[in-house]
Coordinates of C-alpha atoms in Angstrom, one line a residue:
M1 CA 66.5 -86.1 108.6
T2 CA 64.9 -86.7 111.8
Y3 CA 66.5 -84.8 114.6
A4 CA 65.7 -85.8 118.3
V5 CA 66.5 -84.0 121.9
T6 CA 66.8 -85.5 125.3
A7 CA 65.2 -83.8 128.4
V8 CA 62.6 -81.6 126.8
S9 CA 60.8 -81.6 129.9
G10 CA 63.7 -79.5 131.0
Q11 CA 64.1 -75.7 130.3
L12 CA 67.0 -76.0 128.0
G13 CA 65.8 -79.3 126.2
H14 CA 62.4 -77.8 125.7
E15 CA 64.1 -74.6 124.1
I16 CA 66.0 -76.4 121.9
A17 CA 63.1 -78.5 120.7
R18 CA 61.3 -75.5 120.0
K19 CA 64.2 -74.0 118.0
L20 CA 64.5 -77.1 115.9
I21 CA 60.4 -77.1 115.2
A22 CA 60.8 -73.7 114.2
L23 CA 63.2 -74.7 111.4
P24 CA 62.1 -74.6 107.4
G25 CA 61.5 -77.6 106.0
D26 CA 59.3 -79.3 108.3
T27 CA 61.9 -81.9 109.1
P28 CA 60.8 -84.4 111.9
V29 CA 62.0 -83.5 115.5
V30 CA 61.3 -86.3 118.2
G31 CA 61.4 -85.3 122.3
L32 CA 62.7 -87.6 124.7
A33 CA 61.7 -86.8 128.2
R34 CA 61.6 -88.8 131.5
T35 CA 58.1 -88.3 131.7
P36 CA 56.4 -87.7 128.1
A37 CA 53.0 -86.8 129.8
K38 CA 54.1 -83.7 131.1
V39 CA 55.4 -82.1 127.9
T40 CA 52.0 -80.8 126.5
D41 CA 53.1 -77.7 124.3
L42 CA 55.4 -78.9 121.7
G43 CA 53.1 -80.7 119.1
I44 CA 55.6 -83.2 118.4
E45 CA 56.5 -87.1 118.9
L46 CA 57.4 -87.9 122.6
R47 CA 59.1 -90.9 123.7
P48 CA 60.4 -92.1 127.1
E49 CA 63.9 -91.5 128.2
D50 CA 65.9 -92.6 131.5
Y51 CA 69.4 -92.1 131.2
D52 CA 69.8 -95.1 133.6
K53 CA 67.8 -97.5 131.2
P54 CA 70.0 -98.0 128.1
E55 CA 67.4 -100.8 126.4
Q56 CA 64.7 -97.7 126.7
L57 CA 66.9 -95.5 125.3
Q58 CA 67.9 -97.5 122.4
T59 CA 64.2 -98.4 121.6
S60 CA 63.3 -94.7 121.8
L61 CA 66.4 -93.6 119.6
A62 CA 65.0 -95.8 116.6
G63 CA 64.7 -94.0 113.2
V64 CA 66.7 -90.8 114.6
D65 CA 69.5 -89.3 112.3
A66 CA 71.2 -86.6 115.0
L67 CA 70.6 -86.0 118.5
V68 CA 71.0 -83.6 121.2
I69 CA 71.9 -84.8 124.5
V70 CA 71.3 -82.5 127.2
S71 CA 73.8 -83.0 130.0
G72 CA 72.1 -84.9 133.1
M73 CA 71.9 -83.3 136.4
A74 CA 72.9 -86.2 138.6
P75 CA 76.3 -86.4 140.7
P76 CA 79.4 -86.3 138.7
D77 CA 80.3 -89.7 138.8
E78 CA 76.6 -91.2 138.0
R79 CA 76.7 -88.7 135.3
I80 CA 79.1 -90.0 133.3
Q81 CA 77.7 -93.4 133.1
Q82 CA 74.4 -92.2 132.2
H83 CA 75.8 -90.2 129.6
R84 CA 77.5 -93.3 128.1
N85 CA 74.5 -95.0 128.2
V86 CA 73.0 -92.3 125.8
I87 CA 76.0 -92.6 123.6
D88 CA 75.9 -96.5 123.5
A89 CA 72.2 -96.8 122.6
A90 CA 72.5 -93.5 120.2
R91 CA 75.1 -95.7 118.0
A92 CA 73.2 -99.1 118.5
A93 CA 70.1 -97.2 117.2
G94 CA 71.8 -96.1 114.4
V95 CA 72.1 -92.4 115.2
R96 CA 74.6 -90.7 113.0
K97 CA 75.7 -87.4 114.9
L98 CA 75.6 -86.5 118.3
V99 CA 75.5 -82.9 119.7
Y100 CA 76.3 -82.2 123.6
T101 CA 75.4 -79.6 125.9
S102 CA 78.5 -79.3 128.0
I103 CA 79.9 -76.4 130.2
I104 CA 82.4 -73.6 130.4
G105 CA 84.2 -73.7 133.8
P106 CA 87.3 -74.1 135.8
E107 CA 88.5 -77.7 135.1
E108 CA 90.3 -77.9 138.7
G109 CA 91.0 -75.7 141.7
T110 CA 87.4 -74.9 142.7
L111 CA 84.5 -77.0 144.2
F112 CA 82.5 -77.0 140.9
S113 CA 85.8 -78.5 139.1
P114 CA 84.1 -82.2 139.5
V115 CA 81.2 -81.4 137.6
V116 CA 83.4 -79.6 134.8
Q117 CA 85.5 -82.8 135.0
S118 CA 82.8 -85.0 134.1
N119 CA 81.6 -83.2 131.4
R120 CA 85.0 -83.3 129.9
Q121 CA 84.8 -87.0 130.1
T122 CA 81.5 -87.1 128.3
E123 CA 83.1 -84.8 125.5
A124 CA 85.7 -87.6 125.4
D125 CA 83.4 -90.1 125.3
I126 CA 81.5 -88.7 122.4
R127 CA 84.7 -88.1 120.3
A128 CA 85.5 -91.7 120.7
S129 CA 82.0 -92.8 119.7
G130 CA 82.8 -93.0 116.0
L131 CA 79.9 -90.9 115.3
D132 CA 79.7 -87.5 113.9
W133 CA 79.8 -84.8 116.6
A134 CA 79.7 -81.6 117.7
I135 CA 80.1 -80.2 121.5
G136 CA 79.0 -76.7 122.8
R137 CA 80.0 -75.7 126.2
N138 CA 77.4 -73.4 127.6
G139 CA 78.2 -70.0 129.6
I140 CA 76.4 -69.3 133.0
Y141 CA 72.8 -68.7 132.5
I142 CA 72.0 -65.1 133.2
E143 CA 68.2 -66.1 134.1
P144 CA 68.6 -67.0 137.6
D145 CA 70.0 -63.5 138.5
I146 CA 66.8 -62.2 137.2
E147 CA 64.6 -64.7 139.1
Y148 CA 66.6 -63.8 142.1
L149 CA 66.0 -60.3 142.2
D150 CA 63.7 -59.9 145.0
S151 CA 66.3 -61.6 147.1
Y152 CA 68.8 -58.9 145.8
K153 CA 66.6 -56.4 146.6
A154 CA 65.8 -57.6 150.0
R155 CA 69.8 -57.6 150.8
G156 CA 70.0 -54.3 148.9
E157 CA 73.1 -56.0 147.2
I158 CA 74.9 -58.7 144.9
A159 CA 77.3 -60.5 147.2
N160 CA 79.6 -63.4 145.8
S161 CA 83.0 -64.3 145.6
A162 CA 83.3 -63.3 141.9
G163 CA 85.4 -60.2 142.7
S164 CA 86.2 -58.2 139.3
G165 CA 86.3 -61.4 137.6
K166 CA 84.2 -61.2 134.0
C167 CA 81.6 -63.8 133.3
G168 CA 80.4 -65.0 130.0
Y169 CA 76.7 -65.4 130.7
T170 CA 74.2 -66.6 128.2
T171 CA 70.4 -67.4 128.0
R172 CA 69.0 -70.4 127.4
S173 CA 67.2 -69.1 124.2
E174 CA 70.6 -67.9 122.9
L175 CA 71.8 -71.6 123.7
A176 CA 68.9 -73.3 121.9
H177 CA 69.6 -71.3 118.9
A178 CA 73.2 -72.3 118.8
Y179 CA 72.3 -76.0 119.4
A180 CA 69.9 -76.0 116.5
A181 CA 72.6 -74.6 114.2
L182 CA 75.3 -77.2 115.8
L183 CA 72.9 -80.1 115.0
V184 CA 71.7 -79.1 111.5
R185 CA 75.4 -78.1 110.1
D186 CA 77.7 -80.6 109.4
D187 CA 80.5 -78.1 108.6
L188 CA 80.8 -77.7 112.4
N189 CA 81.3 -81.3 113.1
G190 CA 84.7 -82.4 115.3
G191 CA 84.4 -78.9 117.1
T192 CA 84.2 -77.6 120.4
Y193 CA 82.6 -74.1 120.6
D194 CA 82.2 -71.8 123.8
L195 CA 78.5 -70.5 123.9
N196 CA 78.3 -67.4 125.5
G197 CA 78.0 -63.5 125.3
T198 CA 79.9 -60.6 126.3
P199 CA 81.9 -61.5 129.5
I200 CA 80.5 -58.7 132.2
T201 CA 81.7 -58.1 135.7
Q202 CA 79.1 -58.4 138.9
L203 CA 79.1 -54.6 139.4
E204 CA 77.9 -54.3 135.4
L205 CA 75.6 -57.0 136.2
A206 CA 74.2 -54.9 139.0
G207 CA 74.1 -51.9 136.8
Y208 CA 71.9 -53.6 134.2
L209 CA 69.5 -55.1 137.0
N210 CA 69.3 -51.0 138.3
R211 CA 68.7 -49.6 135.3
T212 CA 66.1 -52.4 134.1
F213 CA 64.3 -52.6 137.4
G214 CA 64.6 -49.3 139.1
T215 CA 66.8 -51.1 141.8
D216 CA 69.9 -49.7 143.6
L217 CA 71.8 -52.7 144.5
T218 CA 75.7 -52.5 145.1
Y219 CA 78.1 -55.0 144.9
R220 CA 79.8 -56.9 147.7
E221 CA 82.7 -59.2 147.1
M222 CA 82.8 -61.9 149.7
T223 CA 85.5 -64.6 150.6
P224 CA 85.0 -67.8 148.4
E225 CA 84.4 -69.5 151.9
A226 CA 81.8 -67.1 153.4
F227 CA 79.8 -67.5 149.9
V228 CA 80.3 -71.0 149.9
A229 CA 78.8 -70.9 153.6
D230 CA 76.1 -68.7 152.5
R231 CA 74.7 -70.6 149.3
S232 CA 74.8 -73.9 151.4
A233 CA 72.6 -72.5 154.4
E234 CA 70.2 -71.4 151.7
L235 CA 70.3 -74.4 149.2
G236 CA 72.1 -77.4 151.0
D237 CA 75.2 -78.9 151.4
F238 CA 75.1 -80.3 147.5
I239 CA 74.0 -77.3 145.6
G240 CA 75.9 -74.6 147.8
P241 CA 79.4 -75.7 147.2
I242 CA 78.5 -76.0 143.4
I243 CA 77.4 -72.6 143.1
G244 CA 80.4 -71.4 145.2
G245 CA 82.9 -73.0 142.9
I246 CA 80.9 -71.5 139.7
Y247 CA 81.5 -67.6 141.4
E248 CA 85.4 -68.6 142.2
G249 CA 85.8 -69.8 138.7
I250 CA 84.2 -66.3 137.8
R251 CA 87.1 -64.6 140.2
K252 CA 89.8 -66.8 138.4
G253 CA 88.7 -65.8 135.0
A254 CA 87.5 -69.1 133.7
Y255 CA 84.6 -67.6 132.2
D256 CA 86.3 -64.5 130.7
R257 CA 86.3 -65.4 127.0
P258 CA 85.0 -64.2 123.7
G259 CA 83.2 -67.6 122.5
H260 CA 82.4 -69.0 119.4
Y261 CA 78.6 -67.9 119.1
A262 CA 78.8 -65.7 115.9
K263 CA 80.6 -68.6 114.0
I264 CA 78.1 -70.8 114.7
T265 CA 74.8 -69.0 114.3
G266 CA 75.9 -66.5 111.6
R267 CA 75.1 -63.6 114.1
P268 CA 76.4 -61.9 117.4
H269 CA 75.2 -63.3 120.7
Q270 CA 72.3 -61.0 122.2
S271 CA 74.0 -57.9 123.8
W272 CA 73.2 -57.6 127.2
A273 CA 71.7 -54.4 126.6
D274 CA 69.2 -55.5 124.1
Y275 CA 68.6 -58.7 126.7
F276 CA 67.6 -56.3 129.8
A277 CA 65.6 -53.8 127.5
S278 CA 63.5 -56.5 126.6
L279 CA 62.7 -57.5 130.1
R280 CA 61.2 -54.1 130.0
T281 CA 58.7 -54.4 127.5

């Protein structure tokens, strides 16, 4: 078997490749990247990948048996066609199995819902591909909250529209472990799996941050409209509403689910107590 991962120049694709490289048996791993020269630390064969170039994709997928398709970052309508390009190229190149990094999220009623719907369309396209497949749905990355700590400290609070809703966060490392399992385990074929840790509230998140970093953050609930305006002012009119939609989804309970992590990996998702303890070392 030869495994391949797209978008290995990105954080999730890179981490998935690392997990596959570490598997026993020296199975060949191919990394695909828009600019392969930027990937210098994996020690694997790198090939060019542009989701808008079907012929290039087909050439780069030659000899690959199983492929992880990391979801693209283009606007929803463009992303659907880009993913179809990868699926079609994989089939033409003789790839036998596809694994897709989809997302958990509200499928209607929020400003994030169009992104979720585009992922659901790709899921449907993969199911209809005629290839073996497995689909993971990512929880919300918790790393951005760590990266945003200085901003939280400057404000003295976490303020968003999630309210008392619980969010099944995850980490890129835990996701990569799950996607490596989805790729190599054929007994998981034909399944769609939620990949998240134990759901927690924003108040609980503030508590973990306070205990870990010695902060004194509180949580303040904002209206969805006020939070979208706040995020748009900082991040722009494309990303701001998307972030606002994610937190409205948290408020509505879209991310409060137990997940299938242990079924896929054979162990529970890392606990948040252990995760935050690891940040103190």
